[in-house]
XYZ file of C-alpha atoms in Angstrom:
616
model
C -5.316 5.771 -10.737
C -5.681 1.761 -10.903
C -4.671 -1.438 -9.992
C -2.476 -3.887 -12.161
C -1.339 -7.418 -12.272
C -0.400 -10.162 -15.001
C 1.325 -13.264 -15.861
C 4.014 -13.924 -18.358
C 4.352 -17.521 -18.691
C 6.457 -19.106 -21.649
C 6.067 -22.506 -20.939
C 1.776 -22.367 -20.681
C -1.159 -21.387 -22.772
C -2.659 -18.635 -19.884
C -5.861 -18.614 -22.730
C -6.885 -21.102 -20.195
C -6.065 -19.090 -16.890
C -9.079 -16.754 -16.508
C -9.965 -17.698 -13.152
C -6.598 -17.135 -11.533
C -6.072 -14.044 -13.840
C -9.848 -12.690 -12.601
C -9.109 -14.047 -8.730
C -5.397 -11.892 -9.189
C -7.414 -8.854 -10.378
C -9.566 -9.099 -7.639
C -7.451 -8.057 -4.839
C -6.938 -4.709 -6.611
C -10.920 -3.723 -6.676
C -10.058 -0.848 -3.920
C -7.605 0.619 -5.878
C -10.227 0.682 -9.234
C -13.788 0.742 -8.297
C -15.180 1.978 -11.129
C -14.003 -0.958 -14.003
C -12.290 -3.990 -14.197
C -11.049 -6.044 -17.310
C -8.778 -8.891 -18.278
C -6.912 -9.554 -21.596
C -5.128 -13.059 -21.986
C -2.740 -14.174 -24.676
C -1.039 -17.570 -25.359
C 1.937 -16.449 -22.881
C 1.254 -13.051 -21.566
C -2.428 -12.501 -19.551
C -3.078 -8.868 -17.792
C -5.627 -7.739 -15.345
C -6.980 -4.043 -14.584
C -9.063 -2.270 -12.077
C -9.775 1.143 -13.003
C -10.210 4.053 -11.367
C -11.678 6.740 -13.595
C -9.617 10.069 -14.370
C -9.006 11.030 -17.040
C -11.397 10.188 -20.266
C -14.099 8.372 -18.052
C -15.633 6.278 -21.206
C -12.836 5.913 -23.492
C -9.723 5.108 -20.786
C -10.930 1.799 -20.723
C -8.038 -1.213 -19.971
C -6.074 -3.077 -20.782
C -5.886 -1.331 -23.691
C -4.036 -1.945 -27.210
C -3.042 -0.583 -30.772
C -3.580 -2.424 -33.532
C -2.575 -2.546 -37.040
C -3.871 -4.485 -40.063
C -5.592 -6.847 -37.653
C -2.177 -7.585 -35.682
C -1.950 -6.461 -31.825
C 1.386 -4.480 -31.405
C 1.068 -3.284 -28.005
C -0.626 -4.372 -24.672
C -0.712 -2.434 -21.166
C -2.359 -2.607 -17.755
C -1.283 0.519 -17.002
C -1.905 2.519 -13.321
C -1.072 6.589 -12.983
C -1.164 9.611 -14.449
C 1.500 11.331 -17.002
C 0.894 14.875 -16.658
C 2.729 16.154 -19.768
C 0.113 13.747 -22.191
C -1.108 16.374 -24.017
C 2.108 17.116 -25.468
C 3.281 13.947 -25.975
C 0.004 13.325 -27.895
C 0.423 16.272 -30.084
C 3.630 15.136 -30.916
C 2.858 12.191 -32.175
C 0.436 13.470 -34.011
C 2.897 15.440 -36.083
C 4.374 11.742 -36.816
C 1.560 10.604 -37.773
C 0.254 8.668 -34.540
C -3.810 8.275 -34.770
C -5.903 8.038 -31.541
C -8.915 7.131 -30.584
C -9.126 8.102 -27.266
C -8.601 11.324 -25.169
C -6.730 9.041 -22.344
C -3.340 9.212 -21.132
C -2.872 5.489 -21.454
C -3.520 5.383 -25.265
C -0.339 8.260 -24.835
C 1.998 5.910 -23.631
C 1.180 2.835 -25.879
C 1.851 5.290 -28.838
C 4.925 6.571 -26.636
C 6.280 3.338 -26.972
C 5.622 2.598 -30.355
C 7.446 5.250 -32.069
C 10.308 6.024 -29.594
C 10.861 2.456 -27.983
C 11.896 1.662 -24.580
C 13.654 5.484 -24.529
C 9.855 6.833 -24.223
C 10.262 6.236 -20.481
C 12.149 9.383 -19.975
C 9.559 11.307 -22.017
C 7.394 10.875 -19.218
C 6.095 13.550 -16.784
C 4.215 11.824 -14.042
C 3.469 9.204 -11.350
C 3.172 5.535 -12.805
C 3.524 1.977 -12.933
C 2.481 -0.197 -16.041
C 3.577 -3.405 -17.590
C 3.912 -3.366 -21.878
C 3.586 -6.480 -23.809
C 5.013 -6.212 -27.108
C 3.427 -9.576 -29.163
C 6.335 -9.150 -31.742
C 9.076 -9.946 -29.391
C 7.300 -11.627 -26.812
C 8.489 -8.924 -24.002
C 7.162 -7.702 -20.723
C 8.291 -3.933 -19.881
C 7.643 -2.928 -16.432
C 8.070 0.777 -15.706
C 7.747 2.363 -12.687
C 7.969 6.444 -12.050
C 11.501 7.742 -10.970
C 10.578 8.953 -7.720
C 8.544 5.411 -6.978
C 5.102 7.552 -6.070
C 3.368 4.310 -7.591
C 4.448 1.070 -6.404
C 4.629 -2.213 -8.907
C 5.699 -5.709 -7.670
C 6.756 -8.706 -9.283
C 7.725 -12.194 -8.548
C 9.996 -14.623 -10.882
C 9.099 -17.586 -11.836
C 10.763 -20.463 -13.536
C 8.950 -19.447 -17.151
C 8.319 -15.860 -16.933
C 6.883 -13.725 -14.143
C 3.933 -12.247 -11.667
C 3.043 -9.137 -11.250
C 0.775 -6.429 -9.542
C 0.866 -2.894 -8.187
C 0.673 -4.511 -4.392
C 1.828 -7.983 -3.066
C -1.597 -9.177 -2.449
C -2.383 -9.790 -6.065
C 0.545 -11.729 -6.378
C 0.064 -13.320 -3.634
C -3.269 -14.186 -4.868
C -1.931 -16.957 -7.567
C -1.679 -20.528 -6.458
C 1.721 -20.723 -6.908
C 3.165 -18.430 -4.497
C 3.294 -18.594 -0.448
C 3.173 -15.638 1.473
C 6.787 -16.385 3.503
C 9.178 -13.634 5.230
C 12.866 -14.754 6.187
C 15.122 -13.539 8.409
C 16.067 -10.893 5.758
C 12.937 -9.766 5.474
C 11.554 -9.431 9.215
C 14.557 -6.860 9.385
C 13.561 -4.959 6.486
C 9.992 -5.028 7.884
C 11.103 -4.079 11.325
C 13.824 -1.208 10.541
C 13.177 1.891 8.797
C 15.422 1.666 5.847
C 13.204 0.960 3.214
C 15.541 -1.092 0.845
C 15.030 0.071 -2.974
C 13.693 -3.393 -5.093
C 12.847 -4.856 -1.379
C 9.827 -6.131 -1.290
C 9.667 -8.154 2.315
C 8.290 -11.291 0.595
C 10.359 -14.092 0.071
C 10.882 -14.239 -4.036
C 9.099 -10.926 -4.570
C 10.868 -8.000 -5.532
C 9.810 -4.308 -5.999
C 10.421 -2.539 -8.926
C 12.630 0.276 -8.112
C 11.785 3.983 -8.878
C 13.567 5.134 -12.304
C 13.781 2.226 -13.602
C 12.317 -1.109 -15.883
C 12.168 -4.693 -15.496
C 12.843 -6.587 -18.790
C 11.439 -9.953 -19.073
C 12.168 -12.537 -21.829
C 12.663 -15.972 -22.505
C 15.793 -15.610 -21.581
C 14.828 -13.946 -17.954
C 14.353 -10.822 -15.651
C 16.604 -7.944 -16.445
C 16.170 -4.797 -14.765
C 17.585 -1.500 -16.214
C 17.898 2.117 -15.007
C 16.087 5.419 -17.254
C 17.155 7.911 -14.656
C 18.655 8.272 -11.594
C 19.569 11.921 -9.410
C 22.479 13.389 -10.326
C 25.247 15.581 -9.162
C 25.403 18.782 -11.104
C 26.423 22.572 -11.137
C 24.613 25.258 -9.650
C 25.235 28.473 -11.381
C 21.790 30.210 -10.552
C 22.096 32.739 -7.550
C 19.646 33.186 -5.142
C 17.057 35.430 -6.570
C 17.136 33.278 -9.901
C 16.874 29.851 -7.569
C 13.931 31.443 -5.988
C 12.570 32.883 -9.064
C 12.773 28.658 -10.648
C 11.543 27.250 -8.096
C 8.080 29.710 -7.897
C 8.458 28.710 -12.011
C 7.825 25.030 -11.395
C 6.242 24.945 -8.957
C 3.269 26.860 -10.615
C 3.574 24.940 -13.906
C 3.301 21.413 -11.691
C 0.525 22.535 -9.826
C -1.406 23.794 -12.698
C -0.486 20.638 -14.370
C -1.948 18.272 -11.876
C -5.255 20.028 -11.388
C -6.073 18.418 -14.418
C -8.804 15.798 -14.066
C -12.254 14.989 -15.231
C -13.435 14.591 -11.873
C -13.578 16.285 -7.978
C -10.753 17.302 -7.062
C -9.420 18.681 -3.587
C -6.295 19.523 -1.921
C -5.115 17.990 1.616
C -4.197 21.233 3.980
C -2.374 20.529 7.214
C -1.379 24.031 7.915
C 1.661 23.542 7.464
C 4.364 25.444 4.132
C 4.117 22.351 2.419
C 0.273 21.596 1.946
C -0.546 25.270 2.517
C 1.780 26.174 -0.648
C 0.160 23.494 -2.796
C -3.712 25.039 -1.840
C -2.589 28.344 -2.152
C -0.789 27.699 -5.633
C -4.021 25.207 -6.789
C -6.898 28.453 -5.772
C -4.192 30.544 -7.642
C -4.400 28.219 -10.786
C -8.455 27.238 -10.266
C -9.123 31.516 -10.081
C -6.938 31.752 -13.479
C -8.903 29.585 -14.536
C -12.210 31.413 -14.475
C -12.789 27.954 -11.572
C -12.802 27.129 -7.878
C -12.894 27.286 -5.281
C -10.260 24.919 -4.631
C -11.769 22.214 -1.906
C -9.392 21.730 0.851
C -9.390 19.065 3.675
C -7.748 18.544 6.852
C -7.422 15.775 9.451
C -7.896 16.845 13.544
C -8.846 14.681 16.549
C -11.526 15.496 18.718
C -10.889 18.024 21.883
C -6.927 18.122 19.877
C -6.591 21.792 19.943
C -8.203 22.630 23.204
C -5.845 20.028 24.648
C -2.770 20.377 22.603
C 0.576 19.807 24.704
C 3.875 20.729 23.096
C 6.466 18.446 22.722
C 9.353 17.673 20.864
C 8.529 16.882 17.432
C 5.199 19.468 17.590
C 4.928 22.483 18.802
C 1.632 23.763 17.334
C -1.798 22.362 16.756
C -2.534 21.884 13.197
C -6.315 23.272 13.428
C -5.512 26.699 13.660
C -3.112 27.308 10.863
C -5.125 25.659 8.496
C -8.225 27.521 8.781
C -6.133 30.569 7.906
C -4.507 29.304 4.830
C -8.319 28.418 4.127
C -9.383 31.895 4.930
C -6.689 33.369 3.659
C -7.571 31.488 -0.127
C -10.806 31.652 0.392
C -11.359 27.662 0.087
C -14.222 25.447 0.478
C -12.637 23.706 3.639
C -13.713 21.000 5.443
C -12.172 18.955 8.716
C -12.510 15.547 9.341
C -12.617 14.943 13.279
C -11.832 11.579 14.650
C -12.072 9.998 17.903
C -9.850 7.564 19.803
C -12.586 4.840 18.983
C -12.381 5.307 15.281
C -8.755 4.768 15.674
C -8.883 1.328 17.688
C -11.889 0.380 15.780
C -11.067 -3.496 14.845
C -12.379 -3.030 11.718
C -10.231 0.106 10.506
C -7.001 -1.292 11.860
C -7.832 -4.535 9.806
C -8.792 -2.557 6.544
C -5.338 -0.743 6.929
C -3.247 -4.113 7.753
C -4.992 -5.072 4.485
C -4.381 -2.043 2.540
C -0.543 -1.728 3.201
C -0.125 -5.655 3.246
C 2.656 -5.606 6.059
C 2.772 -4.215 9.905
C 5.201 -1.883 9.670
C 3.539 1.511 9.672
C 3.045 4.291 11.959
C 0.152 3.103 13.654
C -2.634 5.942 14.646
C -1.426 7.948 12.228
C -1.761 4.944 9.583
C -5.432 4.910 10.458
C -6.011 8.300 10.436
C -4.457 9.070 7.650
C -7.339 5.782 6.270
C -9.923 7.778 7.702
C -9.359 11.347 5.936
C -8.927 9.622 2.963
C -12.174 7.629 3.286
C -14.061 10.990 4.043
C -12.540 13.229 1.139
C -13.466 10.408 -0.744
C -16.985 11.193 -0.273
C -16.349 14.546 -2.148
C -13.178 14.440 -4.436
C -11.576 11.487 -6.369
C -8.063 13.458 -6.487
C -5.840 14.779 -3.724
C -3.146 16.883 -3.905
C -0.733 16.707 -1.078
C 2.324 18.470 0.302
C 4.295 15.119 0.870
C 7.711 15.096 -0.204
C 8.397 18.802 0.289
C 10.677 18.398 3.594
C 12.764 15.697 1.660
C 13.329 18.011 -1.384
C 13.871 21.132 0.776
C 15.363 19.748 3.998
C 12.354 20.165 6.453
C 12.763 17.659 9.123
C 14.253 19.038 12.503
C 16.997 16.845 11.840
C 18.367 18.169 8.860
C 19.695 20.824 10.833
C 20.958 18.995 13.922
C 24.891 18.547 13.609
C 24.915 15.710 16.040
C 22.102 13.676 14.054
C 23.928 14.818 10.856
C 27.128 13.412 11.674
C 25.895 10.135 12.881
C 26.987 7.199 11.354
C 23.619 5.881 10.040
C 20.516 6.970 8.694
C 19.436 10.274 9.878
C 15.302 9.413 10.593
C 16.985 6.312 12.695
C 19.460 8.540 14.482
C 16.888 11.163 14.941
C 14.537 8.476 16.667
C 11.666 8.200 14.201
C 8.706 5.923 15.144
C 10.141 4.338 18.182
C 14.217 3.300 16.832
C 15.200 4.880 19.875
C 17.572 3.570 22.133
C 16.549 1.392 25.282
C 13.240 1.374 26.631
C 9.805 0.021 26.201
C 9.496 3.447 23.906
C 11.527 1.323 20.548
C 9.548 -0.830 17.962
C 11.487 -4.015 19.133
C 10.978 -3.732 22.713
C 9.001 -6.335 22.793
C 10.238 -9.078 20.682
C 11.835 -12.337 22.244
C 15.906 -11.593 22.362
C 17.011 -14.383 20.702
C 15.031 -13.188 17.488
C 16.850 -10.089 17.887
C 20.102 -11.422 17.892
C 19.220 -13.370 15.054
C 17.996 -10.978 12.797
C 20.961 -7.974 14.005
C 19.099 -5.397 13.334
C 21.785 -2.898 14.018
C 23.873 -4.673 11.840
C 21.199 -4.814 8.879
C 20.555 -1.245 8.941
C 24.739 -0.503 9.098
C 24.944 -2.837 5.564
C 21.719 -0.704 4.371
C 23.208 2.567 4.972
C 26.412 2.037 3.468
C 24.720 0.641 0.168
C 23.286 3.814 -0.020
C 26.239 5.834 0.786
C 27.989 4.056 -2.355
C 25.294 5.474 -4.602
C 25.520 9.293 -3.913
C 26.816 11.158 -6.647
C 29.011 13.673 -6.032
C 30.763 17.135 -7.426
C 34.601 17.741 -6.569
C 33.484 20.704 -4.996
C 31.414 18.759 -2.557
C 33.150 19.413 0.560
C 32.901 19.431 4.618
C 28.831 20.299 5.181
C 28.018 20.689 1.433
C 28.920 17.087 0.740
C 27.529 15.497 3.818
C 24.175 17.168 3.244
C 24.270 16.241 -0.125
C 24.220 12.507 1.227
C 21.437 13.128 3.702
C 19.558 14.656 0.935
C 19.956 11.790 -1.360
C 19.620 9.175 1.972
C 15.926 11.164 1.995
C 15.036 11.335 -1.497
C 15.586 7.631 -2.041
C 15.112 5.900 1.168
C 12.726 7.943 3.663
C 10.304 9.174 1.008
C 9.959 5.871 -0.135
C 8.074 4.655 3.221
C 6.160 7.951 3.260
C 4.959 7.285 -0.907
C 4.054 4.008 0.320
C 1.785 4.554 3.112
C 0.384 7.728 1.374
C -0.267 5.681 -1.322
C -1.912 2.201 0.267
C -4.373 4.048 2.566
C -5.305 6.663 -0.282
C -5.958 3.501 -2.784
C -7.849 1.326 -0.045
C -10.600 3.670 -0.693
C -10.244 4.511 -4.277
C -8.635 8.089 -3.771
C -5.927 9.567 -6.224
C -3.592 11.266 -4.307
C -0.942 13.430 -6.499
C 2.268 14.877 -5.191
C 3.521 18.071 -6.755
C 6.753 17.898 -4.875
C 8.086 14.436 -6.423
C 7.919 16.039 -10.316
C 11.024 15.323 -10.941
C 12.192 17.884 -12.535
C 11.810 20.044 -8.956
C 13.917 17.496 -7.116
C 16.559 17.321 -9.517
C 17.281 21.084 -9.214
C 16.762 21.855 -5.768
C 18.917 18.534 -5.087
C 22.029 20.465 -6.900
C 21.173 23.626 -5.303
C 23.827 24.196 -2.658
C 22.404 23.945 0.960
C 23.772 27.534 1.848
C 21.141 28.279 -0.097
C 18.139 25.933 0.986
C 18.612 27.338 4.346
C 19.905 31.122 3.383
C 17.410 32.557 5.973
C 18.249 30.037 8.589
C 15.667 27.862 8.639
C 14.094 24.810 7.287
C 12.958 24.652 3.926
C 13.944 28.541 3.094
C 14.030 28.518 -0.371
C 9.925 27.072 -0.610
C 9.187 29.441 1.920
C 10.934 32.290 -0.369
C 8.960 31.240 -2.838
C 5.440 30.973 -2.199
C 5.161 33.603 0.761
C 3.378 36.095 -1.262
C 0.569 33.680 -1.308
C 0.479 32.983 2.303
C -0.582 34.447 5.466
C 1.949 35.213 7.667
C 0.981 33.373 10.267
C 1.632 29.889 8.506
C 4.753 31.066 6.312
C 6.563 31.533 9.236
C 5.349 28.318 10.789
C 7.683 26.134 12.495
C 7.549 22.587 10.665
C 4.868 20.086 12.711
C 4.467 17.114 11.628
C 1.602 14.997 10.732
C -0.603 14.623 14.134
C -0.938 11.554 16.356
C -3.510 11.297 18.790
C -2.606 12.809 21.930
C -6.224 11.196 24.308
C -4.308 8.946 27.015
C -7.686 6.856 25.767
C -5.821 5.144 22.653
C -2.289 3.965 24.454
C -5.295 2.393 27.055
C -6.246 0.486 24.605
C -3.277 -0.686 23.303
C -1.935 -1.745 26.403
C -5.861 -3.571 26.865
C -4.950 -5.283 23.192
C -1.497 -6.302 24.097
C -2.790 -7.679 26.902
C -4.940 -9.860 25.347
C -2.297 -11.186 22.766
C -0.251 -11.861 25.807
C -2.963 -13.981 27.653
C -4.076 -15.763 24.069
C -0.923 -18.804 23.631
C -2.977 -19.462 20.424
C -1.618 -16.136 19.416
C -0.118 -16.498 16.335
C 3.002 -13.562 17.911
C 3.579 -15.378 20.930
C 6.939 -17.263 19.567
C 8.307 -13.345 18.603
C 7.299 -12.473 21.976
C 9.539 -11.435 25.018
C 7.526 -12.571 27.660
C 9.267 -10.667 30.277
C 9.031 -7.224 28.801
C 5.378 -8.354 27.410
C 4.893 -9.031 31.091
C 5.784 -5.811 32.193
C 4.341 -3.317 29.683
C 0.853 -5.120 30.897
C 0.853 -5.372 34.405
C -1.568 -3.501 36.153
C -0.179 -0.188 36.759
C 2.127 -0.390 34.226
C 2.656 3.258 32.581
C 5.565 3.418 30.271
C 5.232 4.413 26.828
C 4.759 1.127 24.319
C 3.354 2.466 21.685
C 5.961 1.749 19.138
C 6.302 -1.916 20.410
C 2.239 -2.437 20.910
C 1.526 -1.539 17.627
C 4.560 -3.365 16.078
C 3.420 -6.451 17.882
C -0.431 -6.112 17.270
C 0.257 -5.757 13.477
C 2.428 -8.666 13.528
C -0.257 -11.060 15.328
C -3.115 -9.863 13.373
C -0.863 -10.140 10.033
C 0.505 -13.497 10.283
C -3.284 -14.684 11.579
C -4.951 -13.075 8.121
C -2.572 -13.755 5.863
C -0.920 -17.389 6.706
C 2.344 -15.614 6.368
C 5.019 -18.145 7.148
C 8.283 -17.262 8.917
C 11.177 -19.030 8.223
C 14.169 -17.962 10.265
């Protein structure tokens, strides 16, 4: 996995640009620590950071093909495309020559004899710009489930680009400004496809490819879900769904370098480690290395509540047992979590303040370890947005409301009234102005217009066809992201069986009698992997990824908030309700704000890094 960024510029000689192009390329070192290069044409000038894979000494980028002396093909290219092998054997039959073992060399050949069609060759999670010389094009391609994120920003002779805002953000040209627009986007959870919060910037949405020419930015869509027929029954669903899943798994253990699992405990990750020793062992390999995050004095202390009802600990040492992996937990402590200089390396890492707090740094912190050991991940993520896992999937009242389910179902603080809601503490008349109510309503019923439908999508069958699609292209878009921004801030490939599309797109047309034919969440994963799972953790009740529970951290929130609140040099203070600030610090004070302390801590220590300028 890598880091990319370039400039197309048509009305400039970038031959001359190397500093900008090398300070660009730059801001990407923690997503490639082990290489960096730069390649610059007359109009078209591409950066890489390189994190080592596949083909450690040949994989080198960017990287070309040449012919007769002439350059036909250019990419800065981050990811990995699973099915390579295939694809290069084909094109050997054609008569491709390579002179690499690398994935990357793949695609550029990919391109060459199929065109821009090669896209939906592609078996994998990526993001990579093309230059083709001969027409004087920039391709950007981006995965179709968006595990790998690419940016780009317009200009008025071509175009930036990068696989985070920062880099973009990096070139002299462009000031890092959010309007009113954006603050809502950053504040809600809807996670607009092609948003990208920054004023001018765009994202470049999953499934699809930006076009730019002389005459401008064109994007166009290689594949999108679709409704279709289900005529398998149930034993035969099972039966394909066991089928894929162990061809992905066995697919993505394939790396020339450590490689690990993350285990929770829970179906999803315990599935993926159970399926990966199953593959390793056939192998004549292994063990498979597992890892899993836990706080310290979590388990001994664990109180129940809505969202979990188990401790994570527990179950995962007997999926570990029970595979017989080389398992490891990573403890942290409520001072590891407030330390200044891990919130600031996460702020960095996900460019915005909008994620889940503690668990954002947490989730920094396992990484950081299992980096120590492993350069690859594989995680269970995705899984309860294929298969339906969330609690509210399956309550009828957060079903049938009129809005995004996570939203309706309260997820990170959107509840209603309170201290306990992310906005709880910003000034009222920046509420009103931004509507954020009314922002998420025009969200939601974009979305709605997208979902593709059968005519035999009736009553529950069709409206659980929309909350699948609501997940599988808004929700598990803010999950990708954050997995993805804390995993690269320390150089870690994390892969994500569950997002091969070829697993979503059938279990999304599989009727949802059947995803929940045993009456309960995710039945039809559960159907299919228990034979290589304990009990115990099978029939686990979904939990989901821990948050510190030590009294300790919302302490020192409440100390932090305080001290923004005291501080009128505070960069937050103008977003600030001072009465509710007020409150939530008084001495004595005990209501929950964690959702609005962390909200308004990220904001204050964004807009002080960054320079980010507000203009509402």
């Amino acid at each position: 996995m890598c880091g990319i960024t370039g400039w197309i510029a048509y009305d400039n000689d970038l031959t001359t640009q190397r500093p900008t192009l090398e300070a660009m390329t730059e801001t990407m070192t923690c997503r490639g620590p082990d290489a960096a290069g730069i390649w610059l044409d007359r109009h078209a000038a591409f950066g890489h950071r390189r994190l080592a894979v596949i083909d450690i000494d040949g994989g080198k980028q960017p990287m070309s093909v040449a012919h007769d002396g002439r350059t036909l093909i250019v990419t800065t290219y981050s990811g990995e495309v699973y099915n390579y092998r295939e694809l290069r054997a084909e094109l050997e039959k054609l008569g491709h020559a390579f002179r690499t073992r690398s994935d990357t060399e793949v695609v550029l050949h990919a391109y060459l004899e199929w065109g821009e069609g090669f896209a939906a060759r592609l078996n994998g999670m990526f993001a990579f710009a093309l230059w083709d010389p001969r027409t004087e094009e920039l391709l950007l391609i981006r995965d179709r489930m968006g595990i790998k994120p690419l940016y780009y920003h317009p200009t008025h002779d071509g175009v930036l680009f990068g696989s985070e805002p920062k880099a973009i953000l990096a070139h002299p040209s462009v000031r890092p400004t959010v309007d009113a627009e954006g603050l809502a986007e950053l504040i809600t959870f809807t996670k607009t496809p092609g948003h990208a919060v920054y004023k001018g910037m765009h994202e470049v949405r999953p499934g699809h490819i930006v076009k730019v020419g002389r005459g401008g930015v064109k994007a166009t869509r290689y594949w999108a879900l679709e409704a279709r027929e289900h005529t398998d029954d149930l034993d035969t669903t099972v039966a394909h769904v066991r089928e894929l899943l162990d061809d992905i798994v066995a697919r993505q253990l394939i790396a020339d370098v450590p490689l690990c699992t993350l285990l929770s405990g829970g179906l999803d990750s315990s599935a993926i480690t159970a399926l990966a020793a199953k593959a390793l062992a056939a192998q004549g390999s292994g063990p498979v290395r597992s890892f899993a995050v836990d706080f310290t004095g979590y388990t001994e202390n664990f109180k129940a509540d809505d969202l979990r009802g188990t401790p994570d600990g527990p179950y995962a040492h007997a999926l570990a047992e029970h595979v017989r992996s080389d398992h490891n937990d990573i403890v942290l402590d409520t001072a590891a979590l407030m330390d200044p200089g891990h919130r600031a390396a996460v702020l960095a890492a996900r460019d915005l303040p909008n994620g889940f707090g503690d668990g954002d740094t947490s989730l920094y912190l396992l990484f950081k370890a299992v980096r120590e050991q492993s350069t690859v991940a594989l995680s269970g993520e995705s899984a309860d947005e294929v298969f339906g896992g969330y609690r509210w999937f399956h309550d009828p009242e957060t079903v049938n409301a009129d809005t995004f389910p996570w939203i309706a179902a309260g997820v990170s603080g959107r509840f209603t009234g309170g201290n306990a809601t992310r906005e709880a503490l910003l000034d009222r008349g920046l509420l009103g102005k931004l509507d954020l109510p009314g922002y998420e309503d025009r969200r939601y019923r974009e979305a709605l217009a997208e979902v593709p439908y059968l005519d035999s999508d009736t009553g529950l069958q069709r409206r659980m066809r929309e909350i699948s699609y609501l997940h599988l292209t808004r929700f598990v878009q803010i999950l990708l992201d954050r997995k993805d921004r804390a995993s690269m801030a320390v150089g870690l490939e994390v892969r994500v069986p569950f997002c091969d599309h070829r697993l979503v797109d059938y279990v999304f047309n599989t009727p949802w009698s059947m995803k929940t034919f045993d009456g309960r969440e995710k039945s039809l994963l559960r159907a299919a992997t228990r034979d290589v799972l304990p009990d115990l953790v099978a029939d686990r009740v979904k939990s989901p990824y821990p948050s510190t529970q030590d009294p300790r951290y919302g302490e020192a929130l409440r100390t932090g908030l305080k001290g923004v609140v005291a501080d009128r040099d505070a960069p937050v203070q103008p977003l600030l309700n001072s009465v509710a600030a007020a409150e939530a610090t008084a001495d004595g004070a005990t209501s929950d704000i964690r959702p609005g302390a962390e909200l308004i801590l990220g904001m204050n220590a964004w807009l002080r890094t960054t320079g980010t300028t507000l203009e509402l």
